[in-house]
Amino acid sequence: MQRHITGLIAAVAALGMAGTLTACGGAGSEDVTLKLVAADYGDSADNSSQKYWDKLAAAYEKDHEGVKIDVDVYSWNDVDAKVKTMVDEGHAPDMAQIGAYADYAAAGKLYPVGDLLDVPTQADYLSQLADAGKVDSTQYGMPFASSTRLLFYNKKLFKDAGITPPTTWDELEADAKALKADGVKYPYALPLGREEAQAETMIWMLSGGDGYTDDVGSYTIDSKQNVATFDWLKNDLVGKGLTGPTAPGELNRATAFAAFAKGEVGMLNGHPTLMRMAAKQGVDYGTVPLPGPDGQARSTMGVADWMMAFKQNGHREQVGDFLNYVYSEKNVLEFSREYNLLPVTNSASEAMSGAEEDKKLWPFLEGLTNSEIYPVGKTSWASVSADIKDQIGTAVAGNTSAGAVLGRIQNQAAAAEAAE
């Protein structure tokens, strides 16, 4: 990825430094404790995100007398609900690093990013991620971590079956048939269970040439291309017994990833954290771009998690100064490398793309430049995503028409949009 920060940054460096000094507070300013609630990206106590934040907070506090950073880390199963409860009870944290921001922005509870960060920090965000953080053209969500998806395949199973990684849907089907004939439990794992059905769905919609929304942001869930995509999944993969013993609507991502790490899956769509899981179990894997009907998919799915700052406690300057520190190249790189995630800033992305130690992440970095993000700036997205999780598995099951299922979700999306 070759993105470059413009000369604007150098021109405004003095302004940014002046803003930083002001935000630290001068002599006589009262001590402040900033509350941050964050998600846990670790997979064990040894690499819990609590350790990352505690180390970062200690380093910041050392150089910022009078400011304390109090961080509580929760699992992804709990963190969004925890923040919602705090906000509903009138005790919003100063900052939250969670999965979505739009509802809080629409309710007027968040600081605009322009009121918090200096210009160099704002300019450093990858442009498509910064754009995804906007509601009504104003950025409220600060991307914190990102990832893209590639097709993972088990090299040993492919060698045993005498096949090569697919570049088209027809080749993917043929590979899956060969893997099934060789006794592979999940020739292609299709996790459309509730855990992350909205992700697998978007991956396939993009590979089929469309997605969740059009160029002006209107939902297109039951478009001709999307219906054709799910008809193919239903008839050519699921209907031919190529997705394993568990119905896709009942297969969650975590289960599919664990099966891949056990050597039971031939192919599946995965993000960078699967590399560590597979390596721990000794699975020799490869990655290739996602196939489309006639060749490589035009784009892949990008995912971003979000940092936001609540206005309730009124600590704008102190929060802004701390977040400028959080988004320094050093800290963004450290976090990304610890959890096999992609940086959200140009400076850290350029550093990663040139570092041999990050070589395994380079294909994901390349994919990020041509990725599409969930429509997280739409306040209706939370309910639409929930409807997809509830229903999309039926689009590839039994005698149900894929078009009918997508049409029903589209109608619910349109209603949710109209209600905003």
Short mmCIF file of C-alpha atoms in Angstrom, two decimals:
data_model
loop_
_atom_site.label_atom_id
_atom_site.label_comp_id
_atom_site.label_asym_id
_atom_site.label_seq_id
_atom_site.Cartn_x
_atom_site.Cartn_y
_atom_site.Cartn_z
CA MET A 1 0.00 0.00 0.00
CA GLN A 2 1.52 3.27 -1.06
CA ARG A 3 -0.33 6.14 0.56
CA HIS A 4 1.44 9.32 1.52
CA ILE A 5 0.65 12.04 3.98
CA THR A 6 0.53 15.35 2.16
CA GLY A 7 2.74 18.35 2.79
CA LEU A 8 -0.18 19.85 4.72
CA ILE A 9 0.97 17.98 7.79
CA ALA A 10 4.34 19.64 7.85
CA ALA A 11 2.75 23.01 7.31
CA VAL A 12 0.46 22.66 10.28
CA ALA A 13 2.85 20.85 12.62
CA ALA A 14 3.34 23.97 14.68
CA LEU A 15 -0.40 24.40 15.06
CA GLY A 16 -0.76 20.76 16.10
CA MET A 17 1.95 21.13 18.73
CA ALA A 18 0.38 24.29 20.06
CA GLY A 19 -2.95 22.51 20.37
CA THR A 20 -1.29 19.64 22.18
CA LEU A 21 0.37 21.90 24.72
CA THR A 22 -2.88 23.67 25.42
CA ALA A 23 -4.73 20.40 25.84
CA CYS A 24 -2.30 19.20 28.49
CA GLY A 25 -3.45 21.93 30.84
CA GLY A 26 -1.28 24.54 32.48
CA ALA A 27 -0.23 25.24 36.02
CA GLY A 28 -3.07 25.17 38.47
CA SER A 29 -5.35 23.03 36.32
CA GLU A 30 -7.36 20.42 38.18
CA ASP A 31 -6.44 16.76 38.07
CA VAL A 32 -8.54 14.79 35.59
CA THR A 33 -9.28 11.09 35.31
CA LEU A 34 -10.37 10.00 31.85
CA LYS A 35 -12.51 6.88 31.62
CA LEU A 36 -12.01 4.60 28.62
CA VAL A 37 -14.02 1.44 27.95
CA ALA A 38 -12.41 -0.79 25.32
CA ALA A 39 -12.87 -4.14 23.63
CA ASP A 40 -10.57 -7.09 24.19
CA TYR A 41 -8.71 -8.32 21.10
CA GLY A 42 -6.68 -10.93 22.94
CA ASP A 43 -7.35 -14.65 22.92
CA SER A 44 -5.89 -15.33 26.37
CA ALA A 45 -4.94 -13.60 29.60
CA ASP A 46 -1.39 -13.32 28.29
CA ASN A 47 -2.30 -10.96 25.46
CA SER A 48 -5.40 -9.27 26.84
CA SER A 49 -5.96 -5.76 25.54
CA GLN A 50 -5.96 -4.67 29.19
CA LYS A 51 -2.21 -5.15 29.18
CA TYR A 52 -1.84 -3.02 26.05
CA TRP A 53 -3.93 -0.18 27.45
CA ASP A 54 -2.33 -0.29 30.90
CA LYS A 55 1.12 0.04 29.35
CA LEU A 56 0.04 2.85 27.04
CA ALA A 57 -1.76 4.70 29.85
CA ALA A 58 1.26 4.46 32.14
CA ALA A 59 3.53 5.88 29.45
CA TYR A 60 1.13 8.74 28.79
CA GLU A 61 0.60 9.58 32.48
CA LYS A 62 4.37 9.73 33.02
CA ASP A 63 4.58 12.79 30.75
CA HIS A 64 1.19 14.33 31.60
CA GLU A 65 1.04 15.23 35.25
CA GLY A 66 -2.49 15.60 36.57
CA VAL A 67 -4.10 13.30 33.99
CA LYS A 68 -5.02 9.70 34.81
CA ILE A 69 -6.31 7.17 32.29
CA ASP A 70 -8.69 4.59 33.76
CA VAL A 71 -9.30 1.74 31.30
CA ASP A 72 -11.80 -1.11 31.58
CA VAL A 73 -11.58 -3.83 28.94
CA TYR A 74 -14.49 -6.17 28.17
CA SER A 75 -14.99 -9.02 25.75
CA TRP A 76 -16.63 -8.35 22.42
CA ASN A 77 -19.66 -10.22 23.72
CA ASP A 78 -20.17 -7.59 26.42
CA VAL A 79 -18.47 -4.31 25.56
CA ASP A 80 -21.14 -2.70 23.36
CA ALA A 81 -23.88 -3.51 25.86
CA LYS A 82 -21.70 -2.25 28.73
CA VAL A 83 -21.23 1.14 27.08
CA LYS A 84 -24.92 1.38 26.23
CA THR A 85 -25.85 0.74 29.85
CA MET A 86 -23.41 3.38 31.07
CA VAL A 87 -24.79 5.94 28.62
CA ASP A 88 -28.42 5.06 29.38
CA GLU A 89 -27.77 5.46 33.12
CA GLY A 90 -26.19 8.89 32.62
CA HIS A 91 -22.60 7.80 33.27
CA ALA A 92 -21.04 7.83 29.81
CA PRO A 93 -17.29 7.14 29.70
CA ASP A 94 -15.05 9.81 28.25
CA MET A 95 -14.08 7.41 25.48
CA ALA A 96 -15.33 4.10 24.15
CA GLN A 97 -13.59 1.77 21.73
CA ILE A 98 -16.34 -0.50 20.45
CA GLY A 99 -18.07 -1.75 17.30
CA ALA A 100 -20.36 1.11 16.27
CA TYR A 101 -20.75 4.82 16.84
CA ALA A 102 -23.60 6.13 14.64
CA ASP A 103 -26.45 5.88 17.18
CA TYR A 104 -24.51 7.94 19.72
CA ALA A 105 -23.53 10.49 17.06
CA ALA A 106 -27.10 10.86 15.85
CA ALA A 107 -28.23 11.42 19.43
CA GLY A 108 -25.77 14.30 19.79
CA LYS A 109 -23.69 12.57 22.46
CA LEU A 110 -20.28 12.58 20.73
CA TYR A 111 -17.64 15.18 20.02
CA PRO A 112 -16.91 15.71 16.32
CA VAL A 113 -13.42 14.45 15.54
CA GLY A 114 -12.44 17.94 14.39
CA ASP A 115 -13.03 19.22 17.94
CA LEU A 116 -10.63 16.65 19.39
CA LEU A 117 -7.64 15.85 17.22
CA ASP A 118 -4.93 18.02 15.76
CA VAL A 119 -4.78 18.31 11.97
CA PRO A 120 -1.84 15.91 11.44
CA THR A 121 -3.65 13.14 13.32
CA GLN A 122 -6.88 13.69 11.40
CA ALA A 123 -5.05 13.77 8.08
CA ASP A 124 -3.29 10.49 8.88
CA TYR A 125 -6.42 8.31 8.86
CA LEU A 126 -6.89 6.14 5.79
CA SER A 127 -9.42 8.07 3.74
CA GLN A 128 -12.02 5.33 3.28
CA LEU A 129 -12.00 4.65 7.02
CA ALA A 130 -12.31 8.32 7.90
CA ASP A 131 -15.24 8.60 5.48
CA ALA A 132 -16.91 5.59 7.10
CA GLY A 133 -16.71 7.43 10.43
CA LYS A 134 -19.03 10.21 9.24
CA VAL A 135 -22.69 10.92 9.95
CA ASP A 136 -24.20 13.67 7.79
CA SER A 137 -20.75 14.59 6.47
CA THR A 138 -19.23 15.12 9.96
CA GLN A 139 -16.75 12.61 11.35
CA TYR A 140 -17.60 11.29 14.81
CA GLY A 141 -16.13 7.80 14.61
CA MET A 142 -12.35 7.38 14.76
CA PRO A 143 -11.25 4.10 13.18
CA PHE A 144 -9.23 2.14 15.70
CA ALA A 145 -8.45 -1.24 14.15
CA SER A 146 -9.16 -2.68 10.74
CA SER A 147 -8.95 -5.89 8.79
CA THR A 148 -9.83 -7.30 5.42
CA ARG A 149 -10.69 -10.78 4.21
CA LEU A 150 -8.83 -13.26 2.03
CA LEU A 151 -9.61 -16.83 1.04
CA PHE A 152 -7.62 -19.17 3.30
CA TYR A 153 -6.89 -22.70 2.11
CA ASN A 154 -5.23 -25.72 3.70
CA LYS A 155 -2.13 -26.45 1.63
CA LYS A 156 -1.87 -30.11 2.67
CA LEU A 157 -5.50 -30.86 1.86
CA PHE A 158 -5.15 -29.11 -1.50
CA LYS A 159 -1.98 -31.04 -2.32
CA ASP A 160 -3.56 -34.34 -1.33
CA ALA A 161 -6.55 -33.60 -3.56
CA GLY A 162 -4.33 -32.47 -6.46
CA ILE A 163 -5.93 -29.03 -6.75
CA THR A 164 -4.85 -25.38 -6.84
CA PRO A 165 -6.44 -22.33 -5.17
CA PRO A 166 -9.50 -21.03 -7.04
CA THR A 167 -9.73 -17.78 -8.95
CA THR A 168 -13.39 -18.12 -10.00
CA TRP A 169 -16.58 -19.49 -8.48
CA ASP A 170 -16.54 -22.46 -10.86
CA GLU A 171 -13.02 -23.31 -9.74
CA LEU A 172 -14.05 -22.95 -6.10
CA GLU A 173 -16.89 -25.41 -6.68
CA ALA A 174 -14.58 -27.84 -8.46
CA ASP A 175 -12.02 -27.62 -5.65
CA ALA A 176 -14.73 -28.20 -3.06
CA LYS A 177 -15.91 -31.30 -4.94
CA ALA A 178 -12.36 -32.67 -4.98
CA LEU A 179 -11.94 -31.99 -1.28
CA LYS A 180 -15.26 -33.68 -0.50
CA ALA A 181 -14.24 -36.71 -2.53
CA ASP A 182 -11.04 -36.83 -0.46
CA GLY A 183 -13.05 -36.96 2.77
CA VAL A 184 -12.55 -33.37 3.96
CA LYS A 185 -15.16 -32.53 6.60
CA TYR A 186 -15.76 -28.93 5.45
CA PRO A 187 -14.68 -28.51 1.80
CA TYR A 188 -15.79 -24.87 2.01
CA ALA A 189 -16.89 -23.53 5.40
CA LEU A 190 -19.77 -21.04 5.01
CA PRO A 191 -20.44 -19.44 8.43
CA LEU A 192 -23.83 -17.75 8.16
CA GLY A 193 -24.60 -18.27 11.85
CA ARG A 194 -25.51 -15.33 14.04
CA GLU A 195 -22.00 -14.52 15.26
CA GLU A 196 -20.88 -12.77 12.07
CA ALA A 197 -23.36 -13.62 9.32
CA GLN A 198 -23.36 -10.01 8.15
CA ALA A 199 -19.65 -10.34 7.30
CA GLU A 200 -19.81 -13.56 5.27
CA THR A 201 -22.88 -12.18 3.51
CA MET A 202 -21.11 -8.96 2.52
CA ILE A 203 -18.02 -10.84 1.35
CA TRP A 204 -20.10 -12.90 -1.05
CA MET A 205 -22.20 -9.94 -2.21
CA LEU A 206 -19.05 -8.00 -3.05
CA SER A 207 -17.54 -10.96 -4.88
CA GLY A 208 -20.77 -11.17 -6.89
CA GLY A 209 -20.46 -7.55 -7.96
CA ASP A 210 -22.72 -5.66 -5.57
CA GLY A 211 -23.01 -5.13 -1.80
CA TYR A 212 -25.34 -3.76 0.86
CA THR A 213 -25.73 -0.25 -0.58
CA ASP A 214 -25.40 1.65 -3.84
CA ASP A 215 -23.25 4.69 -4.57
CA VAL A 216 -25.68 7.07 -2.85
CA GLY A 217 -26.07 4.89 0.25
CA SER A 218 -29.45 3.28 -0.45
CA TYR A 219 -29.84 -0.37 0.54
CA THR A 220 -29.62 -2.84 -2.38
CA ILE A 221 -29.85 -6.10 -0.46
CA ASP A 222 -32.17 -7.82 -2.96
CA SER A 223 -30.44 -6.54 -6.09
CA LYS A 224 -30.21 -8.79 -9.13
CA GLN A 225 -26.52 -9.47 -8.48
CA ASN A 226 -27.06 -10.31 -4.80
CA VAL A 227 -29.91 -12.69 -5.58
CA ALA A 228 -27.74 -14.38 -8.23
CA THR A 229 -24.93 -14.73 -5.68
CA PHE A 230 -27.13 -16.45 -3.11
CA ASP A 231 -28.77 -18.62 -5.73
CA TRP A 232 -25.27 -19.85 -6.63
CA LEU A 233 -24.35 -20.47 -3.00
CA LYS A 234 -27.61 -22.34 -2.42
CA ASN A 235 -27.53 -24.45 -5.58
CA ASP A 236 -23.83 -24.96 -6.31
CA LEU A 237 -22.27 -25.17 -2.86
CA VAL A 238 -24.80 -25.88 -0.13
CA GLY A 239 -27.15 -27.93 -2.30
CA LYS A 240 -24.29 -30.13 -3.47
CA GLY A 241 -23.12 -30.89 0.06
CA LEU A 242 -19.89 -28.92 -0.26
CA THR A 243 -20.18 -26.84 2.92
CA GLY A 244 -19.86 -29.58 5.52
CA PRO A 245 -22.12 -31.28 8.06
CA THR A 246 -23.34 -28.12 9.81
CA ALA A 247 -26.00 -26.02 8.11
CA PRO A 248 -24.49 -22.64 7.19
CA GLY A 249 -27.15 -20.82 9.21
CA GLU A 250 -25.98 -22.71 12.30
CA LEU A 251 -22.24 -22.40 11.69
CA ASN A 252 -20.58 -19.50 13.50
CA ARG A 253 -17.29 -17.93 12.50
CA ALA A 254 -15.49 -19.02 15.67
CA THR A 255 -16.48 -22.65 15.05
CA ALA A 256 -15.39 -22.45 11.42
CA PHE A 257 -12.05 -20.90 12.38
CA ALA A 258 -11.47 -23.56 15.04
CA ALA A 259 -12.23 -26.30 12.51
CA PHE A 260 -9.75 -24.76 10.06
CA ALA A 261 -7.10 -24.71 12.79
CA LYS A 262 -7.80 -28.44 13.35
CA GLY A 263 -7.23 -29.21 9.68
CA GLU A 264 -10.90 -30.00 9.01
CA VAL A 265 -11.61 -27.18 6.52
CA GLY A 266 -10.39 -26.94 2.95
CA MET A 267 -11.29 -23.29 2.32
CA LEU A 268 -12.95 -20.38 4.09
CA ASN A 269 -12.93 -16.59 4.12
CA GLY A 270 -10.77 -15.33 6.97
CA HIS A 271 -9.14 -12.27 8.49
CA PRO A 272 -5.57 -11.91 9.80
CA THR A 273 -6.19 -13.36 13.26
CA LEU A 274 -6.81 -16.76 11.65
CA MET A 275 -3.11 -16.85 10.73
CA ARG A 276 -2.11 -17.09 14.37
CA MET A 277 -4.74 -19.72 15.15
CA ALA A 278 -3.67 -21.91 12.24
CA ALA A 279 0.04 -21.52 13.00
CA LYS A 280 -0.48 -22.52 16.64
CA GLN A 281 -2.06 -25.79 15.50
CA GLY A 282 0.60 -26.43 12.86
CA VAL A 283 -1.72 -25.96 9.87
CA ASP A 284 0.14 -25.03 6.69
CA TYR A 285 -2.15 -22.50 5.03
CA GLY A 286 -2.15 -20.17 2.07
CA THR A 287 -4.15 -17.08 1.21
CA VAL A 288 -5.43 -15.78 -2.12
CA PRO A 289 -7.76 -12.96 -3.17
CA LEU A 290 -11.44 -13.79 -3.07
CA PRO A 291 -12.72 -15.29 -6.32
CA GLY A 292 -15.64 -13.85 -8.26
CA PRO A 293 -17.87 -15.33 -10.97
CA ASP A 294 -15.30 -14.71 -13.74
CA GLY A 295 -12.09 -13.89 -11.87
CA GLN A 296 -10.81 -12.10 -8.79
CA ALA A 297 -13.55 -10.21 -6.91
CA ARG A 298 -13.62 -6.49 -7.69
CA SER A 299 -13.35 -5.64 -3.99
CA THR A 300 -13.27 -7.24 -0.59
CA MET A 301 -14.82 -6.40 2.72
CA GLY A 302 -13.00 -4.12 5.08
CA VAL A 303 -13.92 -3.94 8.75
CA ALA A 304 -13.17 -1.17 11.20
CA ASP A 305 -13.79 -0.89 14.92
CA TRP A 306 -14.32 2.55 16.35
CA MET A 307 -13.12 4.96 18.98
CA MET A 308 -15.49 7.73 20.06
CA ALA A 309 -15.49 10.48 22.67
CA PHE A 310 -18.58 11.38 24.70
CA LYS A 311 -19.38 15.00 25.52
CA GLN A 312 -21.06 14.35 28.87
CA ASN A 313 -18.03 14.83 31.12
CA GLY A 314 -16.70 17.86 29.25
CA HIS A 315 -13.04 16.76 29.04
CA ARG A 316 -12.62 17.68 25.40
CA GLU A 317 -9.08 19.05 25.54
CA GLN A 318 -7.68 16.28 27.72
CA VAL A 319 -9.42 13.57 25.67
CA GLY A 320 -8.15 15.09 22.44
CA ASP A 321 -4.59 15.21 23.69
CA PHE A 322 -4.71 11.58 24.83
CA LEU A 323 -6.18 10.44 21.51
CA ASN A 324 -3.47 12.27 19.58
CA TYR A 325 -1.06 10.10 21.56
CA VAL A 326 -3.06 6.91 20.99
CA TYR A 327 -2.92 7.45 17.23
CA SER A 328 0.83 8.06 17.01
CA GLU A 329 2.57 5.83 14.48
CA LYS A 330 4.39 3.94 17.23
CA ASN A 331 1.25 3.09 19.18
CA VAL A 332 -0.86 2.19 16.14
CA LEU A 333 1.89 -0.14 14.90
CA GLU A 334 2.34 -1.77 18.29
CA PHE A 335 -1.36 -2.52 18.63
CA SER A 336 -1.71 -3.78 15.05
CA ARG A 337 1.26 -6.12 15.37
CA GLU A 338 0.16 -7.46 18.75
CA TYR A 339 -3.22 -8.56 17.42
CA ASN A 340 -2.51 -9.22 13.71
CA LEU A 341 -4.70 -6.32 12.65
CA LEU A 342 -4.24 -3.64 10.02
CA PRO A 343 -3.31 -0.06 10.90
CA VAL A 344 -5.90 2.65 10.41
CA THR A 345 -3.37 5.39 9.62
CA ASN A 346 -1.28 6.14 6.55
CA SER A 347 1.96 6.45 8.50
CA ALA A 348 1.62 3.09 10.27
CA SER A 349 0.40 1.39 7.07
CA GLU A 350 3.44 2.62 5.16
CA ALA A 351 5.73 1.44 7.95
CA MET A 352 4.06 -2.00 7.98
CA SER A 353 4.17 -2.33 4.19
CA GLY A 354 7.94 -1.86 4.30
CA ALA A 355 8.74 -4.07 7.29
CA GLU A 356 9.77 -7.68 6.64
CA GLU A 357 8.37 -8.73 10.02
CA ASP A 358 4.91 -7.82 8.74
CA LYS A 359 5.19 -9.72 5.45
CA LYS A 360 2.28 -12.04 6.18
CA LEU A 361 -0.01 -9.03 6.55
CA TRP A 362 0.99 -7.45 3.22
CA PRO A 363 -1.77 -9.18 1.18
CA PHE A 364 -4.36 -7.91 3.66
CA LEU A 365 -2.88 -4.42 3.47
CA GLU A 366 -3.13 -4.50 -0.30
CA GLY A 367 -6.76 -5.56 -0.02
CA LEU A 368 -7.54 -2.66 2.29
CA THR A 369 -6.92 -0.13 -0.48
CA ASN A 370 -9.79 -1.66 -2.49
CA SER A 371 -12.11 -2.62 0.33
CA GLU A 372 -15.64 -1.62 1.23
CA ILE A 373 -16.83 -1.04 4.79
CA TYR A 374 -20.17 -1.84 6.39
CA PRO A 375 -22.57 1.13 6.12
CA VAL A 376 -21.83 2.00 9.74
CA GLY A 377 -22.65 5.68 9.26
CA LYS A 378 -26.32 4.76 8.83
CA THR A 379 -28.15 4.63 12.14
CA SER A 380 -30.39 1.95 10.63
CA TRP A 381 -27.43 -0.38 10.15
CA ALA A 382 -27.64 -1.89 13.65
CA SER A 383 -31.16 -3.21 13.06
CA VAL A 384 -30.42 -4.23 9.46
CA SER A 385 -27.34 -6.14 10.59
CA ALA A 386 -29.44 -7.92 13.24
CA ASP A 387 -32.03 -8.89 10.61
CA ILE A 388 -29.29 -10.32 8.39
CA LYS A 389 -27.91 -12.36 11.29
CA ASP A 390 -31.39 -13.70 12.05
CA GLN A 391 -32.45 -14.61 8.53
CA ILE A 392 -29.66 -14.95 5.97
CA GLY A 393 -28.99 -18.60 6.76
CA THR A 394 -32.44 -19.48 5.41
CA ALA A 395 -31.50 -18.01 2.01
CA VAL A 396 -29.33 -21.07 1.31
CA ALA A 397 -31.45 -23.68 3.10
CA GLY A 398 -34.27 -26.02 2.13
CA ASN A 399 -36.93 -24.97 -0.34
CA THR A 400 -36.83 -21.29 0.59
CA SER A 401 -36.17 -18.87 -2.26
CA ALA A 402 -32.98 -16.88 -1.79
CA GLY A 403 -34.63 -13.95 -3.53
CA ALA A 404 -37.58 -14.04 -1.14
CA VAL A 405 -35.30 -13.95 1.91
CA LEU A 406 -33.22 -11.08 0.52
CA GLY A 407 -36.41 -9.26 -0.46
CA ARG A 408 -37.77 -9.53 3.06
CA ILE A 409 -34.53 -8.21 4.57
CA GLN A 410 -34.53 -5.38 2.01
CA ASN A 411 -38.08 -4.38 2.99
CA GLN A 412 -37.10 -4.38 6.67
CA ALA A 413 -34.03 -2.28 5.83
CA ALA A 414 -36.13 0.24 3.93
CA ALA A 415 -38.54 0.47 6.86
CA ALA A 416 -35.67 0.96 9.33
CA GLU A 417 -34.22 3.67 7.12
CA ALA A 418 -37.57 5.45 6.82
CA ALA A 419 -38.01 5.40 10.58
CA GLU A 420 -34.79 7.35 11.18
#
